[in-house]
Coordinates of C-alpha atoms in Angstrom, one line a residue:
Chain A
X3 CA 62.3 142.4 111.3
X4 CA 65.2 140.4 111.8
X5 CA 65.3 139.1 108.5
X6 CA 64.6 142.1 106.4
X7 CA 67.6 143.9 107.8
X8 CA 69.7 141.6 107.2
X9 CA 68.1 141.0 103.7
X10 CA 68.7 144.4 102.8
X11 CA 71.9 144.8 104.0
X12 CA 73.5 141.8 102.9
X13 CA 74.1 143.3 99.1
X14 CA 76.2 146.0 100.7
X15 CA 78.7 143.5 102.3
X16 CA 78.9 141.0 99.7
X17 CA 78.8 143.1 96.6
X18 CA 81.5 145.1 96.6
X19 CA 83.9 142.4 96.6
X20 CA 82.2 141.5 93.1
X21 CA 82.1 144.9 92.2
X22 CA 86.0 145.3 92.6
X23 CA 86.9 142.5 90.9
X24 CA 85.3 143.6 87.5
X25 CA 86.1 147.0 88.2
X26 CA 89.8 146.7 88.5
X27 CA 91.0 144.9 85.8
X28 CA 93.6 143.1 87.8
X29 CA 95.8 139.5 86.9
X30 CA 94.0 136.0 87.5
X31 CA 96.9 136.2 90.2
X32 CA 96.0 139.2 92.0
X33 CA 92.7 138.2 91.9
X34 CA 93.1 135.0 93.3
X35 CA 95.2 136.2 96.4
X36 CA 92.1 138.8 96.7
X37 CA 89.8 135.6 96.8
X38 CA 92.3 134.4 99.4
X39 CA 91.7 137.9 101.5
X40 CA 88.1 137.5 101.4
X41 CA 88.1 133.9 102.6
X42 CA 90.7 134.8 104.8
X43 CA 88.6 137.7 106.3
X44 CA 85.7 135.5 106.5
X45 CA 86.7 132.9 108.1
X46 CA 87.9 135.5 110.7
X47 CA 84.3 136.8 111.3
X48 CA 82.1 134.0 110.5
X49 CA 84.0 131.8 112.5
X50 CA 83.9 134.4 115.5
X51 CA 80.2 133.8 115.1
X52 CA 80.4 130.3 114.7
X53 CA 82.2 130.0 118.4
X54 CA 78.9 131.5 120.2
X55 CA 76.8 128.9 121.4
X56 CA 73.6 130.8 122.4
X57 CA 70.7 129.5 120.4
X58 CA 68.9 133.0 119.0
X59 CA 72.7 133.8 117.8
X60 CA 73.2 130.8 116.0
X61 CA 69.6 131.1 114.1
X62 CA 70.3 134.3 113.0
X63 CA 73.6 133.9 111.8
X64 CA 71.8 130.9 109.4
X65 CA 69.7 133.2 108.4
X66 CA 72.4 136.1 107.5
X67 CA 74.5 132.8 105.7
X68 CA 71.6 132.0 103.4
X69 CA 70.9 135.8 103.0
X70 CA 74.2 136.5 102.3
X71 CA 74.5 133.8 100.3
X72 CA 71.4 135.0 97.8
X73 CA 72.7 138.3 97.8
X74 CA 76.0 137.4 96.2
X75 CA 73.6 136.1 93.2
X76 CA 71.2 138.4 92.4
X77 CA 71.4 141.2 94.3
X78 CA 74.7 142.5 93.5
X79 CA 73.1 145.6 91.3
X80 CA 72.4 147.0 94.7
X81 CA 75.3 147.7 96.4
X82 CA 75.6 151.1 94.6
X83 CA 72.4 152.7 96.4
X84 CA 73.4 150.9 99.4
X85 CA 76.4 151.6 100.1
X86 CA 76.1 155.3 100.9
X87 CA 73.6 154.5 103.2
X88 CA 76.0 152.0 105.2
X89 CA 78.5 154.0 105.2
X90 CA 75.7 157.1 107.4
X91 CA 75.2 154.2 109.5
X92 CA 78.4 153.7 110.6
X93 CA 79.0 157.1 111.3
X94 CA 76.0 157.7 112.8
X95 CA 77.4 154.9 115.5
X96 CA 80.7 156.3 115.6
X97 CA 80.6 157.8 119.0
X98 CA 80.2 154.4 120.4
X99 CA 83.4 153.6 120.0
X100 CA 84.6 150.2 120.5
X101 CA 86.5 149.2 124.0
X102 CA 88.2 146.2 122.3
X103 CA 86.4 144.2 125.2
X104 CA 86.6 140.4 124.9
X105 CA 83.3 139.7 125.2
X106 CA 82.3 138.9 122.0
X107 CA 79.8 135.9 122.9
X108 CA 77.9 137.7 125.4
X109 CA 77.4 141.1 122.8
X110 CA 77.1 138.5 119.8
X111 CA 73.9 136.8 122.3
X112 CA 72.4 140.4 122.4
X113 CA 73.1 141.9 119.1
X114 CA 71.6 138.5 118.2
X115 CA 68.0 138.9 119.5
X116 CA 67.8 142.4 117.5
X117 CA 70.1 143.1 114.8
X118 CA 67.7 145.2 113.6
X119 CA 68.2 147.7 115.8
X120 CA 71.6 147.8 115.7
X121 CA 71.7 148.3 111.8
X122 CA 69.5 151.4 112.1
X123 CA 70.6 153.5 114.8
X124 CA 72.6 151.3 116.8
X125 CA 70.3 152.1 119.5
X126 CA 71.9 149.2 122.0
X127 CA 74.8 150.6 122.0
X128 CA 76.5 148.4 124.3
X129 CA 76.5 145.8 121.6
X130 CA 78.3 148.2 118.9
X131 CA 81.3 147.4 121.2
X132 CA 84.1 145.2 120.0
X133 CA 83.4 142.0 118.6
X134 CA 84.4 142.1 115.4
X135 CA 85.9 145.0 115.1
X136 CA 89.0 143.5 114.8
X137 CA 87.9 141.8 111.7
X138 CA 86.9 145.3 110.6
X139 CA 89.9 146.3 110.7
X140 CA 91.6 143.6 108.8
X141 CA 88.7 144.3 105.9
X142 CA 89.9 147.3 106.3
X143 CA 93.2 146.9 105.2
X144 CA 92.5 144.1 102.7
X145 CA 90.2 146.3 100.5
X146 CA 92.5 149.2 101.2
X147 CA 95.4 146.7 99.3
X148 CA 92.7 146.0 96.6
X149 CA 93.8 149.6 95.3
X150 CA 97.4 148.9 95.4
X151 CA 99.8 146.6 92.9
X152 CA 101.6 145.1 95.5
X153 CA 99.0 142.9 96.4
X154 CA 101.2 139.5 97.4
X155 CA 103.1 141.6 100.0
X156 CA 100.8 143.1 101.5
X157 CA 98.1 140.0 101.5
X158 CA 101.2 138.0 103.4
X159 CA 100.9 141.0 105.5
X160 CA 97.6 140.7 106.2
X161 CA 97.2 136.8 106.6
X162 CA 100.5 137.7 109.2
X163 CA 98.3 139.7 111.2
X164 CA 95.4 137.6 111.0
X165 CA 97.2 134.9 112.0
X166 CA 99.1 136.6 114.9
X167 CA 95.7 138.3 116.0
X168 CA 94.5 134.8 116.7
X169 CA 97.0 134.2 119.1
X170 CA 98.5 137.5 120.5
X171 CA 96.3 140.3 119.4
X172 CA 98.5 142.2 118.4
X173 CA 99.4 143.4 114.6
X174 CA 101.4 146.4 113.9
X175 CA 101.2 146.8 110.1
X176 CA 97.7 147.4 109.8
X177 CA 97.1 150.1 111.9
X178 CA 99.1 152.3 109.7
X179 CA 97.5 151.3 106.9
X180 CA 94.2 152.0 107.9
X181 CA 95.4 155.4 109.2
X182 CA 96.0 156.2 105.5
X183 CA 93.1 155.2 104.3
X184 CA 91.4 157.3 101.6
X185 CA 87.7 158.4 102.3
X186 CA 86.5 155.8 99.2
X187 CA 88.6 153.2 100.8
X188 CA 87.5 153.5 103.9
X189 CA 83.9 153.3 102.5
X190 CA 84.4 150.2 101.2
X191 CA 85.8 148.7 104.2
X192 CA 82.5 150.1 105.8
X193 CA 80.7 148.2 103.8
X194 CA 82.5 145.0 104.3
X195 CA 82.0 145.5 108.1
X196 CA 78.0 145.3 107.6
X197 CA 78.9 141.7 106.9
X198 CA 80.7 141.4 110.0
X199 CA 77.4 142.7 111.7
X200 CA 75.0 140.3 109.7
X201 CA 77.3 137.5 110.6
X202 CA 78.0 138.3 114.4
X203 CA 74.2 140.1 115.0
X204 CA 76.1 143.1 116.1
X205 CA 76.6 146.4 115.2
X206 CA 79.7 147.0 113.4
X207 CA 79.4 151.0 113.8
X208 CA 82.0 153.5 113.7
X209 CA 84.9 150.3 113.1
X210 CA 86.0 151.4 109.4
X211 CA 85.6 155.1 109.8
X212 CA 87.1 156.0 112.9
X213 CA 90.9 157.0 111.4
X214 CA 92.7 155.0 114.3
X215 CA 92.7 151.5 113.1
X216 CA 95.1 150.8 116.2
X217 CA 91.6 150.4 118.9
X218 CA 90.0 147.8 117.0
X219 CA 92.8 146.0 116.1
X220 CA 93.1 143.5 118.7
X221 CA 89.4 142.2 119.7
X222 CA 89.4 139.4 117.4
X223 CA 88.1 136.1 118.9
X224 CA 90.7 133.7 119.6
X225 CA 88.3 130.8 118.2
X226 CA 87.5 132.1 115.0
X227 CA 89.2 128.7 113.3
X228 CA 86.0 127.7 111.3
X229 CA 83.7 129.6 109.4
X230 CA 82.4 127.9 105.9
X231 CA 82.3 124.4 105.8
X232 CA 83.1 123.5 102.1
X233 CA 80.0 121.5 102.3
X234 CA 78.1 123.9 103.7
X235 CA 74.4 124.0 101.8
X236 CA 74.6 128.2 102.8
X237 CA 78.2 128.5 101.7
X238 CA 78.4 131.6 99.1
X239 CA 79.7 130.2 95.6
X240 CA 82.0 132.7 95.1
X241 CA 84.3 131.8 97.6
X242 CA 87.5 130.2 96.9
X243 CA 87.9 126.6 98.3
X244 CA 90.1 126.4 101.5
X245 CA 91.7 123.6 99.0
X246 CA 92.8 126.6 96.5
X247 CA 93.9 128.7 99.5
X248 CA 96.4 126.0 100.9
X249 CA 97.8 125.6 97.2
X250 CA 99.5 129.1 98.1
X251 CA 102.6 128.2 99.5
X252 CA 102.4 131.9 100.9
X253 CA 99.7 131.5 102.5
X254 CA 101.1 128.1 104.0
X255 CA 104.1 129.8 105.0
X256 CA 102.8 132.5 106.9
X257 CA 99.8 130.7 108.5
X258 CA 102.3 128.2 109.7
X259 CA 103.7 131.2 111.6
X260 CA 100.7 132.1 112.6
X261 CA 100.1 128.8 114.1
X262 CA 96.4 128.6 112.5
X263 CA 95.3 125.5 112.6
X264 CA 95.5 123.8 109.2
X265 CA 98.7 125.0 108.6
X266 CA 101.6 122.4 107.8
X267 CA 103.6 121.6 111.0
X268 CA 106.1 120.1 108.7
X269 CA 107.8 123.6 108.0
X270 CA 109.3 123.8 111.3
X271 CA 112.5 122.3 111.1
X272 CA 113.4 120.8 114.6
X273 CA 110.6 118.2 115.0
X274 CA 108.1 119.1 117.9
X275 CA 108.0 115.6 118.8
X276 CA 110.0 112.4 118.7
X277 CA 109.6 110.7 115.9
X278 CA 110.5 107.2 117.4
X279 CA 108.0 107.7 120.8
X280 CA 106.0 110.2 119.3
X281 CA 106.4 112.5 122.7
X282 CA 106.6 116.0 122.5
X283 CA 110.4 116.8 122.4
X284 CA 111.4 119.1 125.5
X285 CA 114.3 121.9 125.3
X286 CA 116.7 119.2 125.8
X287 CA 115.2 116.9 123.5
X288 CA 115.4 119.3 121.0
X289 CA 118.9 120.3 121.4
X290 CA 120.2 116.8 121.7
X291 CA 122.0 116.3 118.4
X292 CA 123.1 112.6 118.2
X293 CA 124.0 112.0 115.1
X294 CA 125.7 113.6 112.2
X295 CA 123.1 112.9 110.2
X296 CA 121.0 115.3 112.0
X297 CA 118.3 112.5 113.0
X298 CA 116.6 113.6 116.5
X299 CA 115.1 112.2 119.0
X300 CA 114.0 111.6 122.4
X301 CA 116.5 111.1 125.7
X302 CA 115.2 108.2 126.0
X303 CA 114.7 106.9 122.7
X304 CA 118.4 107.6 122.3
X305 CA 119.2 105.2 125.6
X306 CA 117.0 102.6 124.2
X307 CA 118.6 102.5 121.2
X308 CA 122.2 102.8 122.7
X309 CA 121.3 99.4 124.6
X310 CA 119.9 97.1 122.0
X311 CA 121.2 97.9 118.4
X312 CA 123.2 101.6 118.8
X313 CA 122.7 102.2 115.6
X314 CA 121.1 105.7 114.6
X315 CA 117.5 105.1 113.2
X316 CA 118.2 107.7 110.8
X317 CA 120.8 106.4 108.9
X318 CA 121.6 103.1 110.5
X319 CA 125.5 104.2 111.3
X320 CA 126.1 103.3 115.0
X321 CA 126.1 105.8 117.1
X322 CA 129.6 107.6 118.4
X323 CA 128.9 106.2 121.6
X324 CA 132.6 106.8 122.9
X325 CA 133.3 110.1 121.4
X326 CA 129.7 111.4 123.3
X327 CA 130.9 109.6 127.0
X328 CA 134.3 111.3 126.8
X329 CA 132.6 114.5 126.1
X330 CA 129.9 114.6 128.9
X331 CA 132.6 114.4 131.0
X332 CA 134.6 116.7 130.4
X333 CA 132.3 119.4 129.8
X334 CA 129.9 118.4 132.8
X335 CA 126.3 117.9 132.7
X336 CA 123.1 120.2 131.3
X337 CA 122.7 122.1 128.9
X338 CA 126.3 123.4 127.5
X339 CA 127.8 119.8 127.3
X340 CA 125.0 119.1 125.0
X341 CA 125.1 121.5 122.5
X342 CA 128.9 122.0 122.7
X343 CA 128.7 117.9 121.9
X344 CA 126.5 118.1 119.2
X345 CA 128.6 120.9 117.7
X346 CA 132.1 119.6 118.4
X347 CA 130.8 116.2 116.0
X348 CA 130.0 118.7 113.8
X349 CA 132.9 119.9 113.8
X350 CA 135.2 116.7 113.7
X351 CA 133.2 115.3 110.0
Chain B
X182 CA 93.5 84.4 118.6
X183 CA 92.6 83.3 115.0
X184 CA 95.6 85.2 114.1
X185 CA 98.0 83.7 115.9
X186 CA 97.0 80.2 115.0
X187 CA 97.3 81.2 111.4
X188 CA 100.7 82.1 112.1
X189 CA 101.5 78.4 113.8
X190 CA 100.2 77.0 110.6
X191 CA 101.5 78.8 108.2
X192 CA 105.1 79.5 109.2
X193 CA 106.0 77.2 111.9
X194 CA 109.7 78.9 112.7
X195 CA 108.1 82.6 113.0
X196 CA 105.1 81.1 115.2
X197 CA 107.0 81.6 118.2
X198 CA 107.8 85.3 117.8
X199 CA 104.9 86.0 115.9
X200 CA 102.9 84.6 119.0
X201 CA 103.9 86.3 122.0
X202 CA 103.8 89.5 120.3
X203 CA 99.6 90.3 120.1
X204 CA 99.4 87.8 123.2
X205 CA 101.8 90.1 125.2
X206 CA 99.5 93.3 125.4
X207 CA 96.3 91.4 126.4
X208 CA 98.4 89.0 129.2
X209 CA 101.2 91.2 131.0
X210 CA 100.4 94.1 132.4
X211 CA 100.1 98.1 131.3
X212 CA 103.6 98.7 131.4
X213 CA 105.1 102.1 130.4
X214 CA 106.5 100.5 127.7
X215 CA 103.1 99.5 126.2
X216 CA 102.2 102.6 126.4
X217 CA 104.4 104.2 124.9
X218 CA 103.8 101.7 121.8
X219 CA 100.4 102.5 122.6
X220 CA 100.7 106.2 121.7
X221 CA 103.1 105.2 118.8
X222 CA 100.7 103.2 117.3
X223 CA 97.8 105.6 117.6
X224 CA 99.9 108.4 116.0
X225 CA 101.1 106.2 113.1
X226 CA 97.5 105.6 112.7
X227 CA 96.4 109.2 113.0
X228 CA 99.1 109.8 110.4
X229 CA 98.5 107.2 108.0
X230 CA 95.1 107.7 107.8
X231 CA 95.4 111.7 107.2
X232 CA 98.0 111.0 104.7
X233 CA 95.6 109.8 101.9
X234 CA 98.5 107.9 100.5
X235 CA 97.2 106.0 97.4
X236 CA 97.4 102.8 97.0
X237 CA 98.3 101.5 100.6
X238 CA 96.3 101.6 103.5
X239 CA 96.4 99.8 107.1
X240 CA 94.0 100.0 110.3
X241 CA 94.3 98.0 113.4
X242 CA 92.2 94.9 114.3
X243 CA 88.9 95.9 115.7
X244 CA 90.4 94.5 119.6
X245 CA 94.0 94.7 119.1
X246 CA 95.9 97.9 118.0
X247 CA 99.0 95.4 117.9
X248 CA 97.3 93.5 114.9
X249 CA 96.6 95.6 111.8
X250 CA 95.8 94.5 108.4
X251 CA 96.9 96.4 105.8
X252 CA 96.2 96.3 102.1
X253 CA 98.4 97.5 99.3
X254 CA 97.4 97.9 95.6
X255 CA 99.4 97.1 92.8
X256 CA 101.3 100.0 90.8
X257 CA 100.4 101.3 87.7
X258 CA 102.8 100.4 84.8
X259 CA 104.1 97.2 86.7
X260 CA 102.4 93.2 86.1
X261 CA 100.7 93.9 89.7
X262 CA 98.9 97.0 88.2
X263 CA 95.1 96.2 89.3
X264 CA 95.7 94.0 91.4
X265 CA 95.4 94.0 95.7
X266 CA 97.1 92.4 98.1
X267 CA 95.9 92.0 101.5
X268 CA 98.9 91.9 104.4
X269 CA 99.0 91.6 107.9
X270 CA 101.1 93.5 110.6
X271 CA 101.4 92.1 114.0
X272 CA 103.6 94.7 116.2
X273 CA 106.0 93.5 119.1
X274 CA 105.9 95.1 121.8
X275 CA 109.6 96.5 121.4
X276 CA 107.9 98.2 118.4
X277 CA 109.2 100.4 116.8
X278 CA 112.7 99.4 117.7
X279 CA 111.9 96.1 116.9
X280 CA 110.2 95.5 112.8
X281 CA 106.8 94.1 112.7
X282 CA 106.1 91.0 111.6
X283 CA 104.5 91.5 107.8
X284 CA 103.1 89.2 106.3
X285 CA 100.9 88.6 102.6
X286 CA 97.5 87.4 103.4
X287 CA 96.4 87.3 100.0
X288 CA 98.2 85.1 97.8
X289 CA 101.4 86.8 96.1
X290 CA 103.3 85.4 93.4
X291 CA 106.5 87.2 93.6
X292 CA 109.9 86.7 93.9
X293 CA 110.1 87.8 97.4
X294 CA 106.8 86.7 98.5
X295 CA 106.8 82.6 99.4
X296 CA 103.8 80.6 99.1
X297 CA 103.2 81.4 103.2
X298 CA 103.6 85.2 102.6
X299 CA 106.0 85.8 104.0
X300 CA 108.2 88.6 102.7
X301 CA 111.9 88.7 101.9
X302 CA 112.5 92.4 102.4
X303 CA 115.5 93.5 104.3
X304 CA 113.8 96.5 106.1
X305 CA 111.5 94.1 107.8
X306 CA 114.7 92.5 108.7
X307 CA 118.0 93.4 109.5
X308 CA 117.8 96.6 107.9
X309 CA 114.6 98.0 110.2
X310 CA 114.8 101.3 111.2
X311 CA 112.5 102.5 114.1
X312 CA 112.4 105.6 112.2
X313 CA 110.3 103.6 110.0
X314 CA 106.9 103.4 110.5
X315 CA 103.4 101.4 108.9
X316 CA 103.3 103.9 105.7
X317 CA 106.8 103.2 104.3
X318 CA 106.5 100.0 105.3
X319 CA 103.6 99.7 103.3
X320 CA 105.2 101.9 101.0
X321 CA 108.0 99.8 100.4
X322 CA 106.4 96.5 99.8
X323 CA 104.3 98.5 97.3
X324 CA 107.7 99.6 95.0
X325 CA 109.4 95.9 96.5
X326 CA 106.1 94.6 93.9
X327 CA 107.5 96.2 91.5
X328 CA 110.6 96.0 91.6
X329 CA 111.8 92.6 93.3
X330 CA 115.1 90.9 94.0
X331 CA 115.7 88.5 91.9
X332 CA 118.9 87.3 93.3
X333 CA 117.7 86.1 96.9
X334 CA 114.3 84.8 95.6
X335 CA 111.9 83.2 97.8
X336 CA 109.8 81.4 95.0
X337 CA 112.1 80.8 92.2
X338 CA 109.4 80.3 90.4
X339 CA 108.6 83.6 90.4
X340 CA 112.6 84.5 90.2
X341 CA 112.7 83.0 87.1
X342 CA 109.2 84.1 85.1
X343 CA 110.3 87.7 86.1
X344 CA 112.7 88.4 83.2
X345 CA 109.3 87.5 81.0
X346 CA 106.6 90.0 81.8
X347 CA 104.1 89.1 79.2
X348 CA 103.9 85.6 80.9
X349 CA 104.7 86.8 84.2
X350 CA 101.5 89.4 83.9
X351 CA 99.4 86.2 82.9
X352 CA 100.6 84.4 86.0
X353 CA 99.8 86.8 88.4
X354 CA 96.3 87.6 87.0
X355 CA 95.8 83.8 87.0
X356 CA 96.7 83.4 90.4
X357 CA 95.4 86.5 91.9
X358 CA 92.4 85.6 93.6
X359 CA 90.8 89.3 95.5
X360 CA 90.8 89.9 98.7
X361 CA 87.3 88.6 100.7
X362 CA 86.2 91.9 102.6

């Protein structure tokens, strides 16, 4: 039972994808960012999966992976005859609507035991609830963009609100979006979602066709950091590498804002952490300004170094030891003295 | 301990210094001090290792974090191309605002490398930074191979080949013997 829903629904998630890219003839650019989405999107709900620990979850999710995975090879001819029928589904659950509640592991452990079920008539429907409804709605917009041009702008869009989703659920952009959603788009992104079911064991329902994108926007799990392992024996072959994806230096950019994980810390400017002691920089640390050179470090650091060599670690010019002693005191302690020092050197090259 | 003693051998004036320093963790107490180097050296480590810089690489003695050894490939396009130099770093415990000692434990024929291998290289010296850290370090004697200073030579023997590369290239691959393990 278990295995033949997901079986036959797998085409409907995985194929369209496909299906737009031939369809559209679009630029190897365009289409690469797309591949981005996807992974992107992914990620987002596989990874949601991958964070529930309970046993009959997990087993199913393998199987949906290695279903999934098959279906992206020779059942993409499908999708067409399927994809109506998805789309009742989801309908059909709409008056379940999702409460955004955070209990993804709990309804991912249920829809779990019978994802059946929940595919047909979404019969438990306490477990059409949230969950990845969030990542629905992200889908939503994504495929929604695969109609437009402006595909770079509104990906960074998207990766921006996946990446703040992860830490403050919120995302403004994409509820509008999925507010204007056309019927056909919105289709689509039904279809996408029945991937988010096979992967979480839940039942999507109602996500992509309820007009207000704005309730399911902010239920997605703050763990979904992992979902493909580029290793991974299951891992479908059309997705892009996580290498590729960091090669964007959009996607760096924005993710780094986000705060997801494999970002590149080194965008910030001001260093989070010493980079003599290796401590994490407090908010005097960081607005302790030494040197003209711009060289930071830690309090402490500093002292050491003014008592053995004084000499600035970033460029080796001693440190204006007298200039900075006059200044503390006439301005008095804290905060001000600092940042008026560091500016008034500034000011005196 | 088989360290150190190398180092009394070898170099008899750095064998003081060169001493205390892996000696010091084991011997004096957890101050916060060695902790601090501690965490330093465990973050350089961290970094290093997730740089996948090629050509150099380092990783700390399997008791003493304070002892690495390090090795360093030869760059392309220079006599040392395919070549691979073993080194040792021994950390004081003033590190970073004090230089490691560095030393070639595979046998170096270069101007700034003497027959102890010990390294001429002013970073190591008077010009250390404790904004420098393991990888430039290594980093440094990798392009310092390449590119030596001729007119403060250590081996002069060396000194003087360089200006002949053919027979400079044919010295080195004579007297390169690999690193064991």
């Amino acid at each position: 039972m278990v295995s033949d829903s997901i079986t036959h629904n797998a085409p409907i998630a995985s194929a369209p994808n496909s299906r737009d890219f031939s369809k559209k003839k679009r630029t190897n650019r365009s289409a690469k960012l797309k591949q981005c989405k996807l992974d992107v999107r992914r990620e987002q709900w596989l990874s949601q999966v991958g964070a529930v620990k309970s046993k009959c979850c997990k087993e199913d999710q393998n199987g949906a992976r290695k279903e999934s995975a098959r279906s992206l090879e020779n059942l993409k001819p499908r999708d067409e005859d399927n994809s109506n029928d998805s789309g009742s589904m989801h309908h059909d659950s709409d008056s379940e609507s999702p409460s955004n509640s955070p209990t993804n592991s709990l309804l991912c452990g249920n829809g779990g035991t019978n994802p059946g079920t929940n595919f047909i008539g979404s019969s438990s429907s306490s477990s059409s609830v949230s969950g990845s409804s969030g990542g629905g709605c992200c889908s939503g917009s994504i495929t929604e963009e695969e109609e437009e041009d402006g595909c770079l702008d509104d990906w960074e869009a998207v990766a921006d609100a996946l990446a703040a989703d992860d830490d403050n659920n919120k995302q403004e952009p994409e509820h509008d979006r999925s507010c204007s959603q056309s019927p056909s788009e919105s289709q689509l992104s039904v279809k996408s979602d029945s991937l988010h079911e096979l992967a979480n064991g839940l039942s999507l329902d109602s996500v992509k066709s309820m007009p207000d994108g704005a309730r399911m926007v902010p239920s997605v799990s703050e763990n979904n950091r992992r979902a493909w392992r580029p290793d991974d024996a299951f891992r479908p072959q059309s997705l892009p590498n996580l290498a590729k994806q960091r090669s964007f230096p959009a996607a760096d950019r924005h993710f780094g804002q986000g705060g997801v994980p494999w970002a590149c810390n080194n965008v910030l400017a001001a260093p989070s952490s010493c980079p003599i002691c290796y401590e994490d920089l407090d908010y005097t640390d960081s607005s302790f300004l030494p040197c003209l050179c711009g060289f930071r470090l830690c309090l402490f650091c500093h002292k050491r170094i003014l008592e053995e060599d004084g000499r600035c670690p970033g460029c080796r010019k001693p440190y204006e030891h007298d200039q900075v002693e006059s200044e503390a005191i006439v301005q008095g302690g804290s905060m001000t003295f600092r940042l008026a020092r560091s500016c008034s050197m500034i000011a005196r090259s | 301990m088989a360290t150190v003693n190398g180092y009394q051998g070898n170099t008899p004036v750095a064998a003081p210094t060169t001493a205390t320093a892996p000696k010091q963790p084991v011997n004096t107490l957890k101050t916060v001090d060695t902790q601090s180097v501690l965490k330093r050296l465990q973050s350089e480590l961290m970094a290093l290792m997730m740089s996948g810089d090629s050509g150099i690489s380092a990783f700390p003695e399997e008791d003493n974090i304070f002892c690495w050894k390090g090795t360093i490939q030869g760059s392309k396009d220079t006599v040392f191309e395919g070549t691979e130099y073993r080194l040792s770093l021994s950390f004081p415990n003033d590190y970073p605002f004090k230089p490691p000692k560095v030393k070639f434990e595979t046998g170096c024929f270069h101007p700034n490398v003497d027959i102890y291998g010990n390294i001429c290289l002013d970073i190591l010296q008077d010009k250390w930074s404790s904004a420098y850290d393991v990888r430039t370090i290594l980093l440094s004697i990798q392009s310092l191979l390449g590119e030596p200073n001729i007119s403060s030579p250590l081996n002069s023997q060396a000194a003087q080949l360089w200006s002949n590369q053919e027979e400079y290239r044919k010295m080195v691959e004579k007297l390169y013997k690999p690193p064991s393990a």
